[in-house]
GROMACS .gro file of C-alpha atoms in nm:
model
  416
    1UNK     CA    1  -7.685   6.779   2.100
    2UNK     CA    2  -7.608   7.152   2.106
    3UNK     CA    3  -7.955   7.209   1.931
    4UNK     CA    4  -8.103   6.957   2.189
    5UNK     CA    5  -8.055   7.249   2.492
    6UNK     CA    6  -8.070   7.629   2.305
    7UNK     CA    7  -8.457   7.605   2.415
    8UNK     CA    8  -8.365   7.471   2.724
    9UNK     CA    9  -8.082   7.743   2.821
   10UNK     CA   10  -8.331   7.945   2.957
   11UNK     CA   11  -8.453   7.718   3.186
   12UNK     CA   12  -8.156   7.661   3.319
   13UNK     CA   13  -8.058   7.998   3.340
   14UNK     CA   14  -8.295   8.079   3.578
   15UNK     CA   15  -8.234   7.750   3.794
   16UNK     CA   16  -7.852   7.909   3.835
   17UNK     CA   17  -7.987   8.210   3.948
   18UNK     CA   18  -8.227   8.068   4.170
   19UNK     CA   19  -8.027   7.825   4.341
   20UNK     CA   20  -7.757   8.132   4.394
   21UNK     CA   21  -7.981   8.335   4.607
   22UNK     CA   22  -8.141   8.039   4.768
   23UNK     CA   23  -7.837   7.863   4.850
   24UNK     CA   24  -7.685   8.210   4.989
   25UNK     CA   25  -7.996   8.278   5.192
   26UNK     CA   26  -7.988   7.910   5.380
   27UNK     CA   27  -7.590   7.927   5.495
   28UNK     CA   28  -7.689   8.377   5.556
   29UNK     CA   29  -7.952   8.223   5.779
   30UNK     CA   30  -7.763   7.971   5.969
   31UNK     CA   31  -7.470   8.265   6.094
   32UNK     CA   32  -7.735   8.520   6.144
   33UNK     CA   33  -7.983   8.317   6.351
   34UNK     CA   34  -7.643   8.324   6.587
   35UNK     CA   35  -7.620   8.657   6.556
   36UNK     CA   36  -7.970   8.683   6.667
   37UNK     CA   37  -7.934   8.479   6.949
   38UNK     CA   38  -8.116   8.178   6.817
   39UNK     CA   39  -7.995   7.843   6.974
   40UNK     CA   40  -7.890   7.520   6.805
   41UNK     CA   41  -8.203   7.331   6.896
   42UNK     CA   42  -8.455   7.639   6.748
   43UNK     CA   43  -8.194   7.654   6.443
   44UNK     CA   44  -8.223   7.258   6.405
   45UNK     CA   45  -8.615   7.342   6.402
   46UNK     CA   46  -8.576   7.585   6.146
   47UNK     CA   47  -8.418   7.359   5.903
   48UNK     CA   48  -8.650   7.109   5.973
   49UNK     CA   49  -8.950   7.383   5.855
   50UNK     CA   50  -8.802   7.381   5.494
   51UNK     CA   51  -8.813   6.981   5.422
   52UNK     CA   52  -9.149   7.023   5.620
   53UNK     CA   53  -9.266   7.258   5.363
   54UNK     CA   54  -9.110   7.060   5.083
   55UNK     CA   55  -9.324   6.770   5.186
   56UNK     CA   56  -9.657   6.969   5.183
   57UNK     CA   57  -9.531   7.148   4.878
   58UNK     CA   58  -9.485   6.804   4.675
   59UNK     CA   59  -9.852   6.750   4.713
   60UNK     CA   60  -9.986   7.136   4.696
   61UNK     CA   61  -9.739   7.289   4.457
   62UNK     CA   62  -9.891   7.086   4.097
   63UNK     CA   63 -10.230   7.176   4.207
   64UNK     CA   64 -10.130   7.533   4.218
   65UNK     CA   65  -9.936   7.485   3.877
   66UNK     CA   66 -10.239   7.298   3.696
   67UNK     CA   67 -10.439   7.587   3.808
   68UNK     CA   68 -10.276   7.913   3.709
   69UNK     CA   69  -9.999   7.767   3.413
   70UNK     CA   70  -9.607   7.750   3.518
   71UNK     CA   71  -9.515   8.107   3.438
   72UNK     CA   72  -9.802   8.222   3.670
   73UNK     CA   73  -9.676   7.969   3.897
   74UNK     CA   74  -9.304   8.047   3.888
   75UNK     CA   75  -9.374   8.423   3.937
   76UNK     CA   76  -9.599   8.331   4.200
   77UNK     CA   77  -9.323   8.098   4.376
   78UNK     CA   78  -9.052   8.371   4.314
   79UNK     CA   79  -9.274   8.676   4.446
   80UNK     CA   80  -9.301   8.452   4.769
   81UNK     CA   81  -8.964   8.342   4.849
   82UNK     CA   82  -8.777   8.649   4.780
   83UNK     CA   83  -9.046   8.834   4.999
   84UNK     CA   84  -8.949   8.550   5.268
   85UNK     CA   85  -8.572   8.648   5.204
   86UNK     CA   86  -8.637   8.999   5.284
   87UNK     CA   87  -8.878   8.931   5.623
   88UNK     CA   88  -8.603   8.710   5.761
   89UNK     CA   89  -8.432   9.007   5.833
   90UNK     CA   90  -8.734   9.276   5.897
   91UNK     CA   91  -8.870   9.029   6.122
   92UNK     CA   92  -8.583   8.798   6.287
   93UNK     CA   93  -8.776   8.609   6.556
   94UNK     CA   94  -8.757   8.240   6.570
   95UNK     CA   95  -9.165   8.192   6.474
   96UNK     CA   96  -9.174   8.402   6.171
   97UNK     CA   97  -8.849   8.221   6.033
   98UNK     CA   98  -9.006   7.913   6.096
   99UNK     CA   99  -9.316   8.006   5.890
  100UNK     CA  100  -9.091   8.142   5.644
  101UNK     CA  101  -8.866   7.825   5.597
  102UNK     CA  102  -9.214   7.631   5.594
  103UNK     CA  103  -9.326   7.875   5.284
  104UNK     CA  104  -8.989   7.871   5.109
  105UNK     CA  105  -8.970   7.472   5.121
  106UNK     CA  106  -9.326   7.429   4.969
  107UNK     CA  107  -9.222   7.740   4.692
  108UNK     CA  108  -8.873   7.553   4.616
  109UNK     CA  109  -9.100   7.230   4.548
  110UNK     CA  110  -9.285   7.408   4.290
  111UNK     CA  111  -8.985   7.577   4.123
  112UNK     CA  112  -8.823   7.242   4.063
  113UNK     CA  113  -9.168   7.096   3.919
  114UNK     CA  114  -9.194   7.333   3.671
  115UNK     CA  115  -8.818   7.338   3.549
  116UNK     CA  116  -8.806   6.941   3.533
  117UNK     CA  117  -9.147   6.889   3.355
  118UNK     CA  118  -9.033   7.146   3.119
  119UNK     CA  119  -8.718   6.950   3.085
  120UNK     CA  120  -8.896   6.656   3.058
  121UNK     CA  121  -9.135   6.752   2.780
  122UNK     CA  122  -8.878   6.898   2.590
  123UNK     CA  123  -8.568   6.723   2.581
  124UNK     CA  124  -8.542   6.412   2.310
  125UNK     CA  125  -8.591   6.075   2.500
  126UNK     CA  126  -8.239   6.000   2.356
  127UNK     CA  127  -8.075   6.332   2.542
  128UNK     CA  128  -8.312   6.311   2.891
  129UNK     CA  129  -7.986   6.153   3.070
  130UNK     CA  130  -7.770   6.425   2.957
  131UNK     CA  131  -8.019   6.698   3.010
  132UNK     CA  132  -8.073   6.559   3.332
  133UNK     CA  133  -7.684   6.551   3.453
  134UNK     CA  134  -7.660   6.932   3.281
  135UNK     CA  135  -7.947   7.003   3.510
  136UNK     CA  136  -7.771   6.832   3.825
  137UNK     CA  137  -7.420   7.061   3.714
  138UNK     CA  138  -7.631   7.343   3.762
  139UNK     CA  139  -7.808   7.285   4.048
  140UNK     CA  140  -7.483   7.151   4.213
  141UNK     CA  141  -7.266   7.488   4.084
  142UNK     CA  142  -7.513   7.748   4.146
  143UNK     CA  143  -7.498   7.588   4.561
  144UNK     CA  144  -7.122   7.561   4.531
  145UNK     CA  145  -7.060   7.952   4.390
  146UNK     CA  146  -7.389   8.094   4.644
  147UNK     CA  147  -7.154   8.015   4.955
  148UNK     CA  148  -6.898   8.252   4.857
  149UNK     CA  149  -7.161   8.534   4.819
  150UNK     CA  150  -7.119   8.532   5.188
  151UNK     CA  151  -6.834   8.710   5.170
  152UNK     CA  152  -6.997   8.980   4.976
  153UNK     CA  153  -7.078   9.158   5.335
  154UNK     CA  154  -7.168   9.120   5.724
  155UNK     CA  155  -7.435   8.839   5.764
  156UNK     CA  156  -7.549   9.118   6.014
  157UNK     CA  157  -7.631   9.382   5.787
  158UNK     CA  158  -7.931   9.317   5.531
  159UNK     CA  159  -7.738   9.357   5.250
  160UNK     CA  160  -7.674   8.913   5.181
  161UNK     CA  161  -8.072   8.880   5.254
  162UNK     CA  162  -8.105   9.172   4.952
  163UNK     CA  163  -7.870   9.005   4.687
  164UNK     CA  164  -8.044   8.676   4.812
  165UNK     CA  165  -8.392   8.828   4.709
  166UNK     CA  166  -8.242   9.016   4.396
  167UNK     CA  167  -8.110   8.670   4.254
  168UNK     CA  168  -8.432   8.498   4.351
  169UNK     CA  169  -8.663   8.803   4.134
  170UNK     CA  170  -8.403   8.781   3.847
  171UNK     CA  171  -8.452   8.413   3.833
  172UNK     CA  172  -8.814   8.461   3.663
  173UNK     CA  173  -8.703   8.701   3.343
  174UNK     CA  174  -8.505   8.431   3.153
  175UNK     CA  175  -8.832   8.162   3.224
  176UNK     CA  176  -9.077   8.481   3.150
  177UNK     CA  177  -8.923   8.531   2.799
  178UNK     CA  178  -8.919   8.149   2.708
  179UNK     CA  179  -9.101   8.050   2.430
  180UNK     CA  180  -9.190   7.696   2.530
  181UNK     CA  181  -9.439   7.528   2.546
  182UNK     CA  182  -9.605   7.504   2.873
  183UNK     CA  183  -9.621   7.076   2.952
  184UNK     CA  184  -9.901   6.872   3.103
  185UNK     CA  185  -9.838   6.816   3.523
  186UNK     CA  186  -9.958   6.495   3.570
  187UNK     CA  187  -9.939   6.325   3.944
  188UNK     CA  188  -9.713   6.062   3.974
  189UNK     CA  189  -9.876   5.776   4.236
  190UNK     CA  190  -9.674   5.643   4.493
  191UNK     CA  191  -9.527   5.274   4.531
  192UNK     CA  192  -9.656   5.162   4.906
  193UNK     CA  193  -9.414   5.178   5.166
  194UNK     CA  194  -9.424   4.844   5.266
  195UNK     CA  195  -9.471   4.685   4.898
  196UNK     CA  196  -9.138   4.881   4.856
  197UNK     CA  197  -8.960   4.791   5.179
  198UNK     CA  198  -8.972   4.405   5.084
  199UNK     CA  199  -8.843   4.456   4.700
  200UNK     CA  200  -8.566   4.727   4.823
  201UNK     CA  201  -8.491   4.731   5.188
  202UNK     CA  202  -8.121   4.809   5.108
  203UNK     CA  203  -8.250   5.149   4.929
  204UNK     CA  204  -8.539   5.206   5.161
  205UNK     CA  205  -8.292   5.196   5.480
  206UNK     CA  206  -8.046   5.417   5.275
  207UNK     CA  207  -8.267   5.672   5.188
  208UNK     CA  208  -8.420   5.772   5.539
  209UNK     CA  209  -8.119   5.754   5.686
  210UNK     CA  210  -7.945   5.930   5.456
  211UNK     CA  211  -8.204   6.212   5.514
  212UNK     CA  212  -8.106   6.241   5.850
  213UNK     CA  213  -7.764   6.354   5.794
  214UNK     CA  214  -7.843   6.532   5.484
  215UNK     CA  215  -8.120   6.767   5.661
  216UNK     CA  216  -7.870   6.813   5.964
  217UNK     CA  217  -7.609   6.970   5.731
  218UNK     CA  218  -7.815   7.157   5.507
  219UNK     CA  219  -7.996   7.308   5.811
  220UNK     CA  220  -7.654   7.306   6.117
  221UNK     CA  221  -7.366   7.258   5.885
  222UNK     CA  222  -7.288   7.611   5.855
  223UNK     CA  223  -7.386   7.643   6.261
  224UNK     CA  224  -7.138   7.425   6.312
  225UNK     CA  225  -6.895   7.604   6.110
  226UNK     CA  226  -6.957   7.941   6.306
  227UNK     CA  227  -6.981   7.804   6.639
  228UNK     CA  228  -6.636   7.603   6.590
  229UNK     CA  229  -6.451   7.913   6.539
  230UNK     CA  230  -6.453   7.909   6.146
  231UNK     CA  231  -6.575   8.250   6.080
  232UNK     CA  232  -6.768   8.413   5.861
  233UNK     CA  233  -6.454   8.286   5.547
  234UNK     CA  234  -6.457   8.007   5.717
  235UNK     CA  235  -6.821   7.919   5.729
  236UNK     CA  236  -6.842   7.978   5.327
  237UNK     CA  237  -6.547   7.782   5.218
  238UNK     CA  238  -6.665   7.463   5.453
  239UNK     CA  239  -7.025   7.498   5.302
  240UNK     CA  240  -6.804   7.517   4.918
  241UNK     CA  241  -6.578   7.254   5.002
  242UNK     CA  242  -6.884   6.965   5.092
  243UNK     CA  243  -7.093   7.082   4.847
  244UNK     CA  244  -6.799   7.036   4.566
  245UNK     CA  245  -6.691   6.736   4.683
  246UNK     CA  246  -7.050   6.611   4.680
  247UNK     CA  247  -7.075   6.734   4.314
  248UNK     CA  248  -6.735   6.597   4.197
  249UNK     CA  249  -6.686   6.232   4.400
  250UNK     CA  250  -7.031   6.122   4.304
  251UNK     CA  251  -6.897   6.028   3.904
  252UNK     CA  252  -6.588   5.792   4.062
  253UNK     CA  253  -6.825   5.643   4.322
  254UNK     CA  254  -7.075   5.572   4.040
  255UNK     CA  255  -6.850   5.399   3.831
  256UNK     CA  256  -6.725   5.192   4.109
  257UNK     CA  257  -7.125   5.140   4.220
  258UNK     CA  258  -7.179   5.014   3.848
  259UNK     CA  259  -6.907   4.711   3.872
  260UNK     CA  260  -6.958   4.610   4.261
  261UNK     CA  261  -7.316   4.492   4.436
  262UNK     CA  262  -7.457   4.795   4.509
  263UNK     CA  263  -7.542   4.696   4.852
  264UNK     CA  264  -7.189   4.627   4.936
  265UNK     CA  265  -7.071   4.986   4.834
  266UNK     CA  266  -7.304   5.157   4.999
  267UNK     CA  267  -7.193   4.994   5.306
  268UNK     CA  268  -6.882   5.124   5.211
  269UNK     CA  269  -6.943   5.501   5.132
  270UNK     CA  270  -7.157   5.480   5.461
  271UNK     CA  271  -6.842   5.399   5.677
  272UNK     CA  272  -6.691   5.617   5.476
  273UNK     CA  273  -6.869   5.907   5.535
  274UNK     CA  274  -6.879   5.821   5.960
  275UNK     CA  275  -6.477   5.813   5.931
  276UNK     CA  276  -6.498   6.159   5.782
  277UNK     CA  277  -6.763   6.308   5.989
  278UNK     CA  278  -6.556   6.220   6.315
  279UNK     CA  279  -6.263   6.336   6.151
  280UNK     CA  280  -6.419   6.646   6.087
  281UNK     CA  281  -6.431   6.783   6.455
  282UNK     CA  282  -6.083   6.617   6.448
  283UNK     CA  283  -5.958   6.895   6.215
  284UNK     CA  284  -6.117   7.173   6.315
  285UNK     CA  285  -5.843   7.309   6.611
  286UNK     CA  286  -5.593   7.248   6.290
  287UNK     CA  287  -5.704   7.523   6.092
  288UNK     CA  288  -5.907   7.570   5.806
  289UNK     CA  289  -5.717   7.381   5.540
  290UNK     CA  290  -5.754   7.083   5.742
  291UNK     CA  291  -6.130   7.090   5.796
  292UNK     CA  292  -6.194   7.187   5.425
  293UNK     CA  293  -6.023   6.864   5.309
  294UNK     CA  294  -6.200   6.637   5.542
  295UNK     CA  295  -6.502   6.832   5.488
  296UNK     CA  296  -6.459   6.821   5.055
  297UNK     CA  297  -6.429   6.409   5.137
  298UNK     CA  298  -6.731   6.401   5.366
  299UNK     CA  299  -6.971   6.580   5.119
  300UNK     CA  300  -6.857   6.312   4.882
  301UNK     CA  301  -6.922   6.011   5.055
  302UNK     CA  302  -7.260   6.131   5.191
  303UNK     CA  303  -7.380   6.323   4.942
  304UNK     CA  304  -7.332   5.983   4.700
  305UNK     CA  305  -7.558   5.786   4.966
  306UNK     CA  306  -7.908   5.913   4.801
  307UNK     CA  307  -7.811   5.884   4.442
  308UNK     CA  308  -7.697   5.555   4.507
  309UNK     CA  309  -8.042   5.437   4.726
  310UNK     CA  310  -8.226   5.583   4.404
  311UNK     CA  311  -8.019   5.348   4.163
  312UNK     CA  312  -8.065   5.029   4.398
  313UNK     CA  313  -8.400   5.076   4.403
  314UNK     CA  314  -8.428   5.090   4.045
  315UNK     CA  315  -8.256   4.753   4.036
  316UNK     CA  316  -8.500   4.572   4.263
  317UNK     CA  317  -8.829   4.700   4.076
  318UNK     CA  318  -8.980   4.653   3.737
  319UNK     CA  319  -8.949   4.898   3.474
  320UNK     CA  320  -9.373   4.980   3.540
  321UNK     CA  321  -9.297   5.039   3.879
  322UNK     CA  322  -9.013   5.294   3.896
  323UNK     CA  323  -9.171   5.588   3.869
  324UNK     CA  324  -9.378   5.503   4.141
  325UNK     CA  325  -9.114   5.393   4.378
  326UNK     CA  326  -8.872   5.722   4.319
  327UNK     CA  327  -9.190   5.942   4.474
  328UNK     CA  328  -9.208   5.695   4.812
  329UNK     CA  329  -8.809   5.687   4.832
  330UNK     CA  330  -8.819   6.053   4.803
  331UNK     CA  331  -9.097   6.098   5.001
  332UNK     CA  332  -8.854   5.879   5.327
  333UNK     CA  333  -8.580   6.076   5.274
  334UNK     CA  334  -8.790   6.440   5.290
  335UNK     CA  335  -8.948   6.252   5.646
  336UNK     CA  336  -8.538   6.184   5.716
  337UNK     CA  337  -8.445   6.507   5.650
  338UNK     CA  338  -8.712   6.682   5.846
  339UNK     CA  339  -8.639   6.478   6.145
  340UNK     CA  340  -8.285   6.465   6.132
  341UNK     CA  341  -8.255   6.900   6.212
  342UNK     CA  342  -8.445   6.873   6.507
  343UNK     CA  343  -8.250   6.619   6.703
  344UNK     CA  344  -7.974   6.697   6.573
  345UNK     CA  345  -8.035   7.044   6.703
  346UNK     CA  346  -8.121   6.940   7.067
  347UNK     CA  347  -7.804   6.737   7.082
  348UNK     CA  348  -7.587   7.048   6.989
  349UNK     CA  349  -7.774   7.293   7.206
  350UNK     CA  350  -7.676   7.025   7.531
  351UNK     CA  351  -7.337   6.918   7.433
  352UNK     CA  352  -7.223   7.244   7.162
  353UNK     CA  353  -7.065   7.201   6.796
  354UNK     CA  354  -6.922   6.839   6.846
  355UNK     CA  355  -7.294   6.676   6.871
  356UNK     CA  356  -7.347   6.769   6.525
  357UNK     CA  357  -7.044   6.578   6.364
  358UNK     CA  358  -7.134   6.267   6.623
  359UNK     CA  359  -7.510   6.288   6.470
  360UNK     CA  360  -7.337   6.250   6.136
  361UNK     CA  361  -7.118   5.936   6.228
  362UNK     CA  362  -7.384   5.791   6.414
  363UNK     CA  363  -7.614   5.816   6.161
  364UNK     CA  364  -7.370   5.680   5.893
  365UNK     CA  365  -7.239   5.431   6.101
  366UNK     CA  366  -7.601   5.309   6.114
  367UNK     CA  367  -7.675   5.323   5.755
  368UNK     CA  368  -7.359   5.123   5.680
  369UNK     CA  369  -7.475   4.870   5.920
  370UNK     CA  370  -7.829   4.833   5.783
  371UNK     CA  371  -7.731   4.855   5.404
  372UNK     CA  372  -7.468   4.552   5.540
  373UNK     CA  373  -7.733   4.356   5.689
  374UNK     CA  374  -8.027   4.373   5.467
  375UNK     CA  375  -7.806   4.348   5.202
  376UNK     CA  376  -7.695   3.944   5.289
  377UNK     CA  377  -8.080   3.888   5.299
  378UNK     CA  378  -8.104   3.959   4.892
  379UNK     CA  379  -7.944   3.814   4.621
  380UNK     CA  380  -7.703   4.034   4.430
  381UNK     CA  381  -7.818   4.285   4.127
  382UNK     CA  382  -7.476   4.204   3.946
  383UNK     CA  383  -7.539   4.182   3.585
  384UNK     CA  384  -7.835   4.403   3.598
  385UNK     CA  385  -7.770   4.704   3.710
  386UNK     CA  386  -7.903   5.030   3.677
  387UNK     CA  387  -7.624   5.288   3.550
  388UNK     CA  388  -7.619   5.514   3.856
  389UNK     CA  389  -7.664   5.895   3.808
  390UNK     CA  390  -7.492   6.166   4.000
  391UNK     CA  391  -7.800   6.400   4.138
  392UNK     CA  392  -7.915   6.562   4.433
  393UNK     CA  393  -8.270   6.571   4.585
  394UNK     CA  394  -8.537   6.775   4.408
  395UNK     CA  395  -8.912   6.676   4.271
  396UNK     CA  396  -9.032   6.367   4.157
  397UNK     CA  397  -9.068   6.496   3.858
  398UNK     CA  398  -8.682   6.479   3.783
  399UNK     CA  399  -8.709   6.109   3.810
  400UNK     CA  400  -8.896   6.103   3.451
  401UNK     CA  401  -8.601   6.220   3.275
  402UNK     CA  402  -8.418   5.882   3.397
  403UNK     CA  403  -8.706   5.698   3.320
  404UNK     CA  404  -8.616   5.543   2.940
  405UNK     CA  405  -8.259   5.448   3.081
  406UNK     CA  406  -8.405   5.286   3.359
  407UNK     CA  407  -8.657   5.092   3.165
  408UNK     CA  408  -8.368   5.014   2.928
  409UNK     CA  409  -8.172   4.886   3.169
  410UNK     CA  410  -8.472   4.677   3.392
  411UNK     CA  411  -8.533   4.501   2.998
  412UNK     CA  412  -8.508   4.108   3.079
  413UNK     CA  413  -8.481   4.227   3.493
  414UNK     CA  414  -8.527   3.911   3.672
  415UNK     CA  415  -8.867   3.950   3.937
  416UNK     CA  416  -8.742   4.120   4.262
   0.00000   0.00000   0.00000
């Protein structure tokens, strides 16, 4: 196994550095736009630019790649994004950070096709799961350790935007000097919407709604942290404490998502998450402790929500048809998450920092309710079951390294 990721560490290497400076520059962002004067409804819109861009990017980015090789690619991507982290503070007005978050969402796109179809053509069929959760650990750690760069200095002064951009350059040496080979991108079709919708409606519902909440936080969570009197501590150890618990609570949920109907649990976590999310402004005149416990329980139940749409899906379609459906699910919850910024957004910019924790419990609340509903309308997956696998959203690229354990699993699956 250990032999399985030497080539690999370098790949990986430079995803941990890149997800440190771009994980410090969105949360940076959030507090300075404040700063700057920036309302919650033009911040909500900012957020919403990256997922934009990450939609465009999923269908520009391999083009690009196929065209100039992935380490022309990734230097290409890198050059860009740090030069974005840099203008976000030469240039802070609301329309060039919006073109900015649009350019950093496509570039992030293409950084995460190139790692995982690297991954993909190098790890051993027999090690793609592991690879694949090693990847996640990463991905996951590098966001959890970025937030408390913010303590590093002011989110005033330029010096978070610089370590941002240094991390972001630094991320290219360790994929520069790797001697891999460089892997065929080939496009992945998708699985139509509505073909989907009537062989997974349970996953289908989960996964744009889950968007919704998912592109508030990552765009207002740390807003919401500043504006509730957190601070600039504060704002980092909320953003830490979600992000772990999202990282951590996925592996008992999974294992209690592999015994149950899926359908049924996610109806659970759902609820789950809405409890927490109203809890959440609950805490927050208590002091910090109390909002970072609800807030490490929150990030668990909701960040479990998309992993757990990918897995039902898998158990409703045919092994042929996976790959296929992971790119449309994907493709709802990027829609989701662009959407769910915005109004979420213009709801805190009429009613302040509690709108944003309602948007979550709404949202949740209706998720639970769907996955409940649509869920008595299909017979139960029980005794076929994909295993479900912590992750987090990136490309659909990452969906090939799950691809022999899914078809494993879908062997003798009953038609959906």
């Amino acid at each position: 196994m250990l032999r399985t990721f030497e080539p690999l560490a370098a790949l990986l290497a430079g995803v941990a550095l890149l997800m440190l400076g771009h994980g410090l520059l969105g949360t940076v962002l959030a507090v300075r736009g404040g700063l700057e004067g920036f309302g919650s409804q033009t911040l909500g819109a900012i957020g919403a630019m990256y997922f934009v861009g990450f939609l465009v990017g999923t269908y520009l980015a391999p083009r690009m790649i196929q065209r100039v090789g992935h380490v022309r690619a990734f230097a290409f991507f890198t050059a860009l994004v740090a030069c974005s982290a840099l203008l976000h503070e030469l240039v802070p007005t609301a329309v060039m950070w919006l073109v900015l978050r649009l350019l950093t969402g496509m570039s992030m796109v293409g950084f995460y096709t190139i790692v995982e179809s690297w991954l993909n053509s190098h790890a051993l069929p027999e090690h793609r799961s592991r690879v694949f959760a090693v990847y996640m650990a990463v991905n996951l750690g590098a966001l959890a350790l970025s937030q408390q760069m913010l303590h590093w200095s002011n989110p005033g002064g330029h010096v978070l935007f610089s370590i941002a951009a240094l991390s972001i350059c630094a991320a290219i040496m360790p994929l520069a000097a790797t001697r891999l080979a460089q892997p065929a991108i080939e496009g992945i079709a998708g699985l139509g919407l509505k073909s989907l919708y009537a062989k997974a409606p349970v996953a289908c519902s989960a996964s744009f709604l889950s968007g919704f909440s998912q592109g508030a936080f990552w765009g207002l969570g740390a807003v919401w942290a500043d504006k509730s009197g957190l601070g600039t501590t504060g704002v980092a150890w909320f953003m830490t404490a979600v992000i772990v618990g999202g990282a951590l609570l996925q592996w008992p949920i999974g294992q209690i998502t592999n015994r149950l109907d899926r359908g049924h649990v996610i109806t659970f976590v759902a609820v789950g998450a809405a409890l927490c999310a109203a809890l959440l402004q609950l805490a927050s005149p208590h002091g910090l402790n109390a909002v970072l416990a609800v807030a490490f329980l929150y990030g668990g139940f909701a960040f479990a929500l998309y992993p757990m749409a990918m897995a039902r899906m898998m158990d409703r379609l045919q092994p042929t048809e996976i790959l296929a459906g992971c790119t449309s699910l994907l493709l709802m919850h990027g829609v989701g998450a662009a959407i769910g910024p915005i109004v979420a957004g213009g709801l805190m910019q009429q009613f302040g920092p509690p709108a944003l924790t309602a948007w979550f419990t709404g949202v949740e609340l209706l998720l639970g309710l769907s996955a409940w509903y649509l869920s008595r309308r299909v017979p139960a997956d029980i005794g076929h079951q994909t295993a479900f696998t912590p992750m987090f959203r990136t490309s659909p690229t990452a969906m090939e390294m799950l691809e022999p354990a899914a078809q494993d699993a879908g062997a003798g699956k009953p038609s959906a």
